[in-house]
Coordinates of N, CA and C and ligand atoms in Angstrom, one line a residue:
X114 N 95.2 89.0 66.0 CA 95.1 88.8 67.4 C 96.4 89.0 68.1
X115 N 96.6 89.6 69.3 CA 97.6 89.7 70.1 C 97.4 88.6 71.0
X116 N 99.2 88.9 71.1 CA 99.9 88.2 72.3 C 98.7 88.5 73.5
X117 N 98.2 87.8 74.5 CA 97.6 87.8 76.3 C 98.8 87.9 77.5
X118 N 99.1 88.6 78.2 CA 100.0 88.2 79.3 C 99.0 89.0 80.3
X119 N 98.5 87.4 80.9 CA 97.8 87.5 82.7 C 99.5 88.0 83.4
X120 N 98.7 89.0 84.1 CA 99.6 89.4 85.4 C 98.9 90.1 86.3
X121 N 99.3 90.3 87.6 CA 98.7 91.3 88.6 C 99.8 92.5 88.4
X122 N 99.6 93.6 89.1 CA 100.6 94.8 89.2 C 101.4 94.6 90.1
X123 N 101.0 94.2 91.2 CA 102.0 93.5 92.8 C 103.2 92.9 92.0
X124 N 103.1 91.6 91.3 CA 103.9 90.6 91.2 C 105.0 90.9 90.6
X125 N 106.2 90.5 91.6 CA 107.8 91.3 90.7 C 107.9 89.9 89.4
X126 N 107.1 89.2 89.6 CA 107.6 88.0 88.8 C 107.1 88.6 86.9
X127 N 105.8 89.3 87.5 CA 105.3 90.0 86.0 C 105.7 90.9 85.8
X128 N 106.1 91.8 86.6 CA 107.3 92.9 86.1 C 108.1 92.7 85.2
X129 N 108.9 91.7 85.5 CA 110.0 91.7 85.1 C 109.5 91.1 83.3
X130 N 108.1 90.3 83.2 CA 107.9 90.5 82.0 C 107.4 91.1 81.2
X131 N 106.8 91.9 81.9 CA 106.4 93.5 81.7 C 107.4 94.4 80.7
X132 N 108.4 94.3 81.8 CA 109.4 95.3 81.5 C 110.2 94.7 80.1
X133 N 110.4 93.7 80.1 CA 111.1 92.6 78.8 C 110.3 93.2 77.7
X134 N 109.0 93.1 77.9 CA 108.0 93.4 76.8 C 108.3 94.6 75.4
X135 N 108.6 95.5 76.8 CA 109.3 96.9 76.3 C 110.4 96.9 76.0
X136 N 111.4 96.4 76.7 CA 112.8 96.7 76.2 C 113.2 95.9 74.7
X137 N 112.3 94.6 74.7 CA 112.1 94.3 73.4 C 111.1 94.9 71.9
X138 N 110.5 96.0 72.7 CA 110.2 96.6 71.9 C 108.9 96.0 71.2
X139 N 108.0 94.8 72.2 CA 107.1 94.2 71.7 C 106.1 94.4 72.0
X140 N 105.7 95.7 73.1 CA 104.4 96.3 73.6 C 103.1 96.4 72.5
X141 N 103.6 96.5 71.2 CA 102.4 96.3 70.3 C 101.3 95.1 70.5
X142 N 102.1 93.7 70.3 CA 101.8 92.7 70.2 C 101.0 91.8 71.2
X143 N 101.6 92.9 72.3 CA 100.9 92.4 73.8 C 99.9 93.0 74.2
X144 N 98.5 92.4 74.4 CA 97.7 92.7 75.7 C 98.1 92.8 76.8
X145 N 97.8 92.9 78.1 CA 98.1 92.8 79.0 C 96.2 92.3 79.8
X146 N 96.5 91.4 81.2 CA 95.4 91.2 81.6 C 95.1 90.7 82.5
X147 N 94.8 91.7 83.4 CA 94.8 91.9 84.7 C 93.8 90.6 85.7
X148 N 94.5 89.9 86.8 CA 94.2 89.1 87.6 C 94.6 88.6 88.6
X149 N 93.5 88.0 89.8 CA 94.0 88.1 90.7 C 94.2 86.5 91.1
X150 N 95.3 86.0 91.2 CA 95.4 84.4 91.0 C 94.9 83.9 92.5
X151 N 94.8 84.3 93.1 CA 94.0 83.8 94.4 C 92.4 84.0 94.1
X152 N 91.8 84.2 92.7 CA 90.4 84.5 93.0 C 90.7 84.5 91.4
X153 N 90.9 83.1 90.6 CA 91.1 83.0 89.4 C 90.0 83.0 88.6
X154 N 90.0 83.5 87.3 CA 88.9 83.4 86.3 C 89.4 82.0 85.4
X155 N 88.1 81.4 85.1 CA 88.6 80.0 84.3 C 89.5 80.3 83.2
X156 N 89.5 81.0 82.2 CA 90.6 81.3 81.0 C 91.6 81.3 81.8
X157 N 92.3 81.9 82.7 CA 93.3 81.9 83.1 C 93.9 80.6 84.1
X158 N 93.0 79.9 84.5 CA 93.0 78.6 85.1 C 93.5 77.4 83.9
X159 N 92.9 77.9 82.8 CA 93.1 77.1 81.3 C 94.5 77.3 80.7
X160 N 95.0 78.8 80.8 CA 95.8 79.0 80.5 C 96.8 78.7 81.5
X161 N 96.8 78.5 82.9 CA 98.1 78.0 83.7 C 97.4 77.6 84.9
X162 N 97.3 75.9 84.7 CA 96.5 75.3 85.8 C 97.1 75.7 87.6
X163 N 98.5 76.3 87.4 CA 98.8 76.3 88.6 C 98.3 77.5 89.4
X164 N 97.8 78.6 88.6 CA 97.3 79.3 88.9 C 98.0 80.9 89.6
X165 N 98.8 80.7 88.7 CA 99.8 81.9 89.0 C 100.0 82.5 88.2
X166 N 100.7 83.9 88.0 CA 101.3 84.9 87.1 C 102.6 85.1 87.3
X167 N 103.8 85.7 86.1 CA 102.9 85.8 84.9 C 102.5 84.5 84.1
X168 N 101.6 84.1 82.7 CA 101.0 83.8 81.8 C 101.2 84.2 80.7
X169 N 101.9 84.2 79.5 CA 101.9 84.3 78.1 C 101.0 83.4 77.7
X170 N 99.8 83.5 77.1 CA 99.5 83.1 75.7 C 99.4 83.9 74.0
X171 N 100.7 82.7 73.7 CA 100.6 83.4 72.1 C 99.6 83.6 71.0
X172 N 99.7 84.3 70.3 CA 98.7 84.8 68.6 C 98.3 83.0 68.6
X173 N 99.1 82.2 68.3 CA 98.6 80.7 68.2 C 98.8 80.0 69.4
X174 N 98.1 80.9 70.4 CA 97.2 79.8 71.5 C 98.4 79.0 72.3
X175 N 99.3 79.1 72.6 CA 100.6 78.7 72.8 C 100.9 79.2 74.9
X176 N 100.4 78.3 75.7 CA 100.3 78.8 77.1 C 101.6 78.6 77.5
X177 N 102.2 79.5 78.2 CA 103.4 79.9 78.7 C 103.3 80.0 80.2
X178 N 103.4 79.4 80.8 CA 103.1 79.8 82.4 C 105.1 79.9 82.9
X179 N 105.1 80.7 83.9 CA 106.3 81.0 84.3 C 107.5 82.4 83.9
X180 N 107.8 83.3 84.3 CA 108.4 84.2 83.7 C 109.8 83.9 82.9
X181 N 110.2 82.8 83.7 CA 112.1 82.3 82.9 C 111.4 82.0 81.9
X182 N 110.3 81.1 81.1 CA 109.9 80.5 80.5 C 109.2 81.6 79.2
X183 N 108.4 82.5 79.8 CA 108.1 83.6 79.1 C 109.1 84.1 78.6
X184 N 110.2 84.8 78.8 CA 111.8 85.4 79.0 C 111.7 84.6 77.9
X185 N 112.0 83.3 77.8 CA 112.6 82.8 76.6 C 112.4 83.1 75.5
X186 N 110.5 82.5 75.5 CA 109.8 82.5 74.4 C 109.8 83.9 73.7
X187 N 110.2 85.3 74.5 CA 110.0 86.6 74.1 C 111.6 87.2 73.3
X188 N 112.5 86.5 73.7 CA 113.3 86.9 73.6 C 113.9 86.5 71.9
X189 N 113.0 85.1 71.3 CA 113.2 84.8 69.9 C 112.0 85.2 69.2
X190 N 111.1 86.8 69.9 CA 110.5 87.3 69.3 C 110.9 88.6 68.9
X191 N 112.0 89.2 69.8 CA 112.2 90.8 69.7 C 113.6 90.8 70.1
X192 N 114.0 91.6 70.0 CA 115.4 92.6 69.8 C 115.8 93.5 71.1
X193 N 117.1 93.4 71.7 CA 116.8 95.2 72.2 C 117.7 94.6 73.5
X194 N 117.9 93.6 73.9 CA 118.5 93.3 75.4 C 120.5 93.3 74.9
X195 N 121.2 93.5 75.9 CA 122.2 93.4 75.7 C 123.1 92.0 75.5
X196 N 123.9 91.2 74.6 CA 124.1 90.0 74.2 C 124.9 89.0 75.9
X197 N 124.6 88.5 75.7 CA 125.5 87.7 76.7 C 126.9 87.4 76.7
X198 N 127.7 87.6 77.5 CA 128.7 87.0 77.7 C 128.9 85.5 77.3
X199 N 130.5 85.6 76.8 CA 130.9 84.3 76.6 C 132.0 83.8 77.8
X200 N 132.3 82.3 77.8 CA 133.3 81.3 78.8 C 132.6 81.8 80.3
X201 N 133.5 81.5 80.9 CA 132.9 81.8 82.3 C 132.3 83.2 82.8
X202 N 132.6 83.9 82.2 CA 131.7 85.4 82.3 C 130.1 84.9 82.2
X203 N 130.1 84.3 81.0 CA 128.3 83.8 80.8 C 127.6 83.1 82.2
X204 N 128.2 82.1 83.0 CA 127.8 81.8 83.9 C 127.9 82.0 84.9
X205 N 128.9 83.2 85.6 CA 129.0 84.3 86.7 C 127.7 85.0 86.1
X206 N 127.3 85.0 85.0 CA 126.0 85.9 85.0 C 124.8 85.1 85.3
X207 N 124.5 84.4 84.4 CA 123.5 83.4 85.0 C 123.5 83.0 86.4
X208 N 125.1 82.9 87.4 CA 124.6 82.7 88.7 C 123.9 83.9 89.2
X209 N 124.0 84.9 88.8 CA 123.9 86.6 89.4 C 122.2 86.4 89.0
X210 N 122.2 85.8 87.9 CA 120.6 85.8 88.1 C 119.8 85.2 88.7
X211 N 120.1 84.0 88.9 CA 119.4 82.6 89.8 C 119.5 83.5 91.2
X212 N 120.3 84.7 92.2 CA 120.5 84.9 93.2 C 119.8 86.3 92.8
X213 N 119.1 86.8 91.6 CA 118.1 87.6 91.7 C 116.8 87.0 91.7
X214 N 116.7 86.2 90.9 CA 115.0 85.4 91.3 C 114.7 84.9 92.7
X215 N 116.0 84.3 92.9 CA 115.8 83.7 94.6 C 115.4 84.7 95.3
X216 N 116.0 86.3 95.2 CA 115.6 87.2 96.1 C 114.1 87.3 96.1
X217 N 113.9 87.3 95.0 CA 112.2 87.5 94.4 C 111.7 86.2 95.0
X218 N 111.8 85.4 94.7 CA 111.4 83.6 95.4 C 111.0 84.0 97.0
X219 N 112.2 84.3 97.5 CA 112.4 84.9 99.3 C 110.9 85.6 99.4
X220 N 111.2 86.9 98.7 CA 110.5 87.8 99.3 C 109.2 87.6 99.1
X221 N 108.6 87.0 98.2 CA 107.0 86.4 97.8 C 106.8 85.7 99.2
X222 N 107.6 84.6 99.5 CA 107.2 83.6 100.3 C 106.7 84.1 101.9
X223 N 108.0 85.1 101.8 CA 107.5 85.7 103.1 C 106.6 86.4 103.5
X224 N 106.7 87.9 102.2 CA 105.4 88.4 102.5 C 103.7 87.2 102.6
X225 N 103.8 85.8 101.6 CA 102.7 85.3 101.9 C 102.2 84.7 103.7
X226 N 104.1 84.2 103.7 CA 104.3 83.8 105.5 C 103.3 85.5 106.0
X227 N 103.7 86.1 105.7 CA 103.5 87.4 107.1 C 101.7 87.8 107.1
X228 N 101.2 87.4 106.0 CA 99.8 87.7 105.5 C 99.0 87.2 106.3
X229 N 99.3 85.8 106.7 CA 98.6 84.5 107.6 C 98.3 85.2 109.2
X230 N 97.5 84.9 109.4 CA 97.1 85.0 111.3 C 98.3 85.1 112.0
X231 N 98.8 86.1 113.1 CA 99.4 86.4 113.9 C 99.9 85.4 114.4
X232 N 98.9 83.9 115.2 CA 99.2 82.7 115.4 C 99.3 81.7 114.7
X233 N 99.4 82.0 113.4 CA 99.9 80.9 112.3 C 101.3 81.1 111.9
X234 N 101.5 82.3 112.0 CA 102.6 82.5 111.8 C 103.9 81.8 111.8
X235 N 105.2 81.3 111.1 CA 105.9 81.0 111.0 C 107.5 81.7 111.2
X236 N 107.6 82.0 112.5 CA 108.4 83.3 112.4 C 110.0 82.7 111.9
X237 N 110.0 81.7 112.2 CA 111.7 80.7 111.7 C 111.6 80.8 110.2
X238 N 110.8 80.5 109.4 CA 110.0 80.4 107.8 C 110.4 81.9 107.7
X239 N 110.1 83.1 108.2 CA 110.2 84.3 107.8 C 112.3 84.6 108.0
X240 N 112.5 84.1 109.2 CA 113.9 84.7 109.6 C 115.0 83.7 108.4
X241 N 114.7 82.9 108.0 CA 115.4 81.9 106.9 C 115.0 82.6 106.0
X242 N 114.0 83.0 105.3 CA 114.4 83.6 103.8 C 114.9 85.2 104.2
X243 N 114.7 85.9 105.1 CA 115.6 87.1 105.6 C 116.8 87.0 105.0
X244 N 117.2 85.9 105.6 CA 118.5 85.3 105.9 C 119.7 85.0 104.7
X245 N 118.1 84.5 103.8 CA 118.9 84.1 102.2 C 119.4 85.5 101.4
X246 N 118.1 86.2 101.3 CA 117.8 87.5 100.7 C 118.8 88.2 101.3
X247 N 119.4 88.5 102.4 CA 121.0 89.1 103.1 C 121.8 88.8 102.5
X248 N 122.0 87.2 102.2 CA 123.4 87.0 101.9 C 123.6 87.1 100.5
X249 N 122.0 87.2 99.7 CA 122.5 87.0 98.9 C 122.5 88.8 98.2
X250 N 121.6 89.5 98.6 CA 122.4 91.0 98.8 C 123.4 91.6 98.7
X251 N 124.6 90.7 99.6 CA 125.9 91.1 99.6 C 126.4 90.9 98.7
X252 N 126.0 89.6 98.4 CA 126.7 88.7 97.0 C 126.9 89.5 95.6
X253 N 125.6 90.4 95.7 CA 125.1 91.1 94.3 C 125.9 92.3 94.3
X254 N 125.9 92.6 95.5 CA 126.4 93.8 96.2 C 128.1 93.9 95.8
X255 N 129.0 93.0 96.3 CA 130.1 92.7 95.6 C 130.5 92.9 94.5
X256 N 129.5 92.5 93.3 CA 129.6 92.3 92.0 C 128.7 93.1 91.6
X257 N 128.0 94.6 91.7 CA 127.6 95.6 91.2 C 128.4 96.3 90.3
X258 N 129.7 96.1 90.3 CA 130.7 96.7 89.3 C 130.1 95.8 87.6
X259 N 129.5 94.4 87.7 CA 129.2 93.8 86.6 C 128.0 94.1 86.0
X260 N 127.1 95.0 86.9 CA 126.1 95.5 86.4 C 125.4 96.3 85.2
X261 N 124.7 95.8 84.4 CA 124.8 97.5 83.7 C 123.5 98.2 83.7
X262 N 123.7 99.4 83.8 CA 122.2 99.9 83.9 C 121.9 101.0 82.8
X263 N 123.1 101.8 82.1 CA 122.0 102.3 80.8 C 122.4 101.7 79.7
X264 N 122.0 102.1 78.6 CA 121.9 101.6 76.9 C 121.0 99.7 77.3
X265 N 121.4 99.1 75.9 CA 120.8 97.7 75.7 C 120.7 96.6 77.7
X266 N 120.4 96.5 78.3 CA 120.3 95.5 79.7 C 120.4 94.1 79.5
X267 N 120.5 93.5 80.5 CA 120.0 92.2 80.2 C 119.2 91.4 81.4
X268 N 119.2 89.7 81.3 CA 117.8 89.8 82.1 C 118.1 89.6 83.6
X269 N 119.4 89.7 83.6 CA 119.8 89.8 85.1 C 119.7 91.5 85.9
X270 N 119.8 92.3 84.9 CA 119.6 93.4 85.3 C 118.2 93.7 85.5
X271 N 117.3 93.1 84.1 CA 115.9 93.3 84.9 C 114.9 92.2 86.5
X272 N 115.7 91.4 86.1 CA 115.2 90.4 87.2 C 115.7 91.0 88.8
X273 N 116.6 91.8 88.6 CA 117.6 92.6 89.8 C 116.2 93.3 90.5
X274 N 116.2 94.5 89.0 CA 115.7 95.8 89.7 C 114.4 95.4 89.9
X275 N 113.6 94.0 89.4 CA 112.5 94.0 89.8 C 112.3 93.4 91.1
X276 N 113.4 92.8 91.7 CA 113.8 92.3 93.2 C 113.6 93.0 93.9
X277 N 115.0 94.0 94.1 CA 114.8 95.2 94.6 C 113.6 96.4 94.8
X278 N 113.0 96.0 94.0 CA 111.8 97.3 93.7 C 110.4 96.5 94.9
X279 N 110.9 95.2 94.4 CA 109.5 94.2 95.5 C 110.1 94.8 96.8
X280 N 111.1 94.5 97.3 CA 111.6 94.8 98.6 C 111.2 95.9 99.1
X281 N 111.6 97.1 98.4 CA 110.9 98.5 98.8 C 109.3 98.7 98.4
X282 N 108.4 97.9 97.6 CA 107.5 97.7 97.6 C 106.8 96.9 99.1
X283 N 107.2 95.9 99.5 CA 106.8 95.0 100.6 C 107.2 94.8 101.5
X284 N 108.7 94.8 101.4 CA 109.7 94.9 103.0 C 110.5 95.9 103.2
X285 N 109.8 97.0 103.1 CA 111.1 98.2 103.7 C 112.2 98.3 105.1
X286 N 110.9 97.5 105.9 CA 111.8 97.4 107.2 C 113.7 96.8 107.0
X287 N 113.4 95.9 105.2 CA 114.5 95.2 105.6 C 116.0 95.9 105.2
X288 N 115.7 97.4 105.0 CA 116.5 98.3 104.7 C 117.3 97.4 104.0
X289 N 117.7 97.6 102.4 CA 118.3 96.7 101.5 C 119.2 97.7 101.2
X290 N 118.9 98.4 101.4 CA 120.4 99.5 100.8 C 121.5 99.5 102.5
X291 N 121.4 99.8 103.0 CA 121.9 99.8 103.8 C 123.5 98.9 103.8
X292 N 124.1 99.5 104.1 CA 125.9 98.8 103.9 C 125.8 97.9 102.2
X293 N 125.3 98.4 101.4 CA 125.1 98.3 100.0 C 125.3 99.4 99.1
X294 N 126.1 100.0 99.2 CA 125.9 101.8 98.5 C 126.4 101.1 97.0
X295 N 127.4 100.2 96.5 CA 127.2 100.2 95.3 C 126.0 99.2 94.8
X296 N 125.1 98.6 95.2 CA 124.2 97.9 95.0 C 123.1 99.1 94.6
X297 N 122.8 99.8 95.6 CA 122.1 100.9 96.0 C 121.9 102.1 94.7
X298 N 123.4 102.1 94.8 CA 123.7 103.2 93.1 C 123.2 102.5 91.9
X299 N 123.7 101.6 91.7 CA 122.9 100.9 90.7 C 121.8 101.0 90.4
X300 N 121.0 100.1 91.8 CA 119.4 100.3 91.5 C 119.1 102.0 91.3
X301 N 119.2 102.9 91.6 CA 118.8 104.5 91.9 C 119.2 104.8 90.1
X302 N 120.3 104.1 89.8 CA 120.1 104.6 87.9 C 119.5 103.7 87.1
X303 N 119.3 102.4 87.5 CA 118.8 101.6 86.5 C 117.6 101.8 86.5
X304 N 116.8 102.1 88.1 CA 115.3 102.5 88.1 C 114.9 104.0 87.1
X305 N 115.7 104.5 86.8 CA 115.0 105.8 86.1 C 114.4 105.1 84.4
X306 N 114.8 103.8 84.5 CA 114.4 103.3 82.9 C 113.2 103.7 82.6
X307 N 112.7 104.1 81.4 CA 111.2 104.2 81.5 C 110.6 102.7 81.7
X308 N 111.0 101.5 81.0 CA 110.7 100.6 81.3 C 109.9 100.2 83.2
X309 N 111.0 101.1 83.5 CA 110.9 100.2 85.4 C 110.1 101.4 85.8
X310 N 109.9 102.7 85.5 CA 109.1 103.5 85.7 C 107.8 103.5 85.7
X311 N 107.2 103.4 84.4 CA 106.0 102.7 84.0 C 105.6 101.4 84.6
X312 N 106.5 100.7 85.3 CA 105.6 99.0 85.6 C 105.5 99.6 87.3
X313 N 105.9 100.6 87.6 CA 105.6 100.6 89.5 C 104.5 100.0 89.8
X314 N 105.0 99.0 90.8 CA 103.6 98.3 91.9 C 102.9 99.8 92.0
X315 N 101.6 99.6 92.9 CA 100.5 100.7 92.8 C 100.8 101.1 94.1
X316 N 101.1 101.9 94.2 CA 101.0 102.5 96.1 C 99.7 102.2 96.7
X317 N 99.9 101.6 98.3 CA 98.8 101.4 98.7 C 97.9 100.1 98.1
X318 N 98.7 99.2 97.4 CA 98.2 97.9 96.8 C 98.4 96.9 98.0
Ligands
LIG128 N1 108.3 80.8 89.2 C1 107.2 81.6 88.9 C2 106.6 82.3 90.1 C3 105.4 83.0 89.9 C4 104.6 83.4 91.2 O1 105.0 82.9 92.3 N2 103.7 84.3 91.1 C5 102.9 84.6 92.3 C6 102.6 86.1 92.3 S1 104.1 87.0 92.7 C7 101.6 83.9 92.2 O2 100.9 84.0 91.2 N3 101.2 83.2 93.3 C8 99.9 82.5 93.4 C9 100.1 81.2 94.0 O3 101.3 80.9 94.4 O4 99.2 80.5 94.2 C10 107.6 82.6 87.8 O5 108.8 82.9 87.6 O6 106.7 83.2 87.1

């Protein structure tokens, strides 16, 4: 029996374990299994009461809900990401990552804000995560020199490009490249990975 991983195609959160999947070189082991968490089938309600993706369940039945959490569990299964940094380098990286999930955090929330009725709308709710996702842009933007984008990666680099990729997937208006050119270069080489190639949201989704 194989690994299960519920995910939708939209969600940068499954991407990014998507993409792990492969760069670990564990695409054998994995099913993949398509759903839509707002219109949940009970196994998947079983496997993650909260009712979101992604979802790992292991060969021994072992439910994983959350991607940092998946990330872990996959990473003392396979090989292939680049080693971490040691002393304070290790945690300039981990902050770099927490300010890539946030982006991904932001931009979910909003696009869910923007989905709702014209007069339900939240337009202060939308201009605050704008707001985050800017600053924290620049932030990344700054430190694109610590980036790496060919040979072995790691999960700050994938959690990045799967940020980034949501953004031009759901908010292009928010022109993210824009006074970003080394941010910009980055994503434009790290996106040719087959990894990030193969997981594209679906146009028109
Ligand atoms: N912290 C979670 C976030 C997952 C998440 O928010 N997934 C969205 C899709 S992008 C979802 O399933 N939303 C359904 C809901 O919030 O009810 C993770 O890292 O996996």
């Amino acid at each position: 029996m194989k690994m299960k991983l519920y995910l939708s195609l939209t969600s940068p959160f499954a991407r990014k374990v998507r993409i792990l999947v492969q760069e670990l070189g564990l695409s054998d082991l994995v099913n993949e299994v398509l759903v839509d968490p707002y219109n949940a089938p009970e196994d998947f309600l079983d496997a993650n009461p909260l009712s979101k993706v992604p979802v790992l369940v292991t060969e021994k039945g072992e439910k994983l809900p959350d991607s940092q959490l998946i990330a872990e569990y996959l990473l003392t299964r396979g090989r292939g990401l680049a080693p971490m940094p040691r002393g304070g380098q290790r945690w300039a990286l981990l902050r770099r990552l927490q300010l890539a999930d946030g982006i991904m955090s932001a931009a979910v929330s909003s696009r869910r804000e923007k989905l709702r009725p014209p007069e339900l709308l939240n337009q202060g709710w939308v201009d605050r995560k704008t707001a985050a996702m800017n600053r924290a842009l620049d932030a990344l933007n700054a430190e694109a020199a610590e980036l790496l984008h060919d040979g072995p990666v790691r999960m700050v680099e994938i959690s990045l490009g799967c940020a980034l990729g949501y953004l031009d997937f759901r908010h292009p208006q928010l022109q993210w490249r824009q006074d970003r050119e080394r941010l910009a270069s980055w994503y434009f080489s790290f996106a040719q990975r087959p990894s990030m190639q193969s997981t594209q949201p679906p146009a028109g989704a």
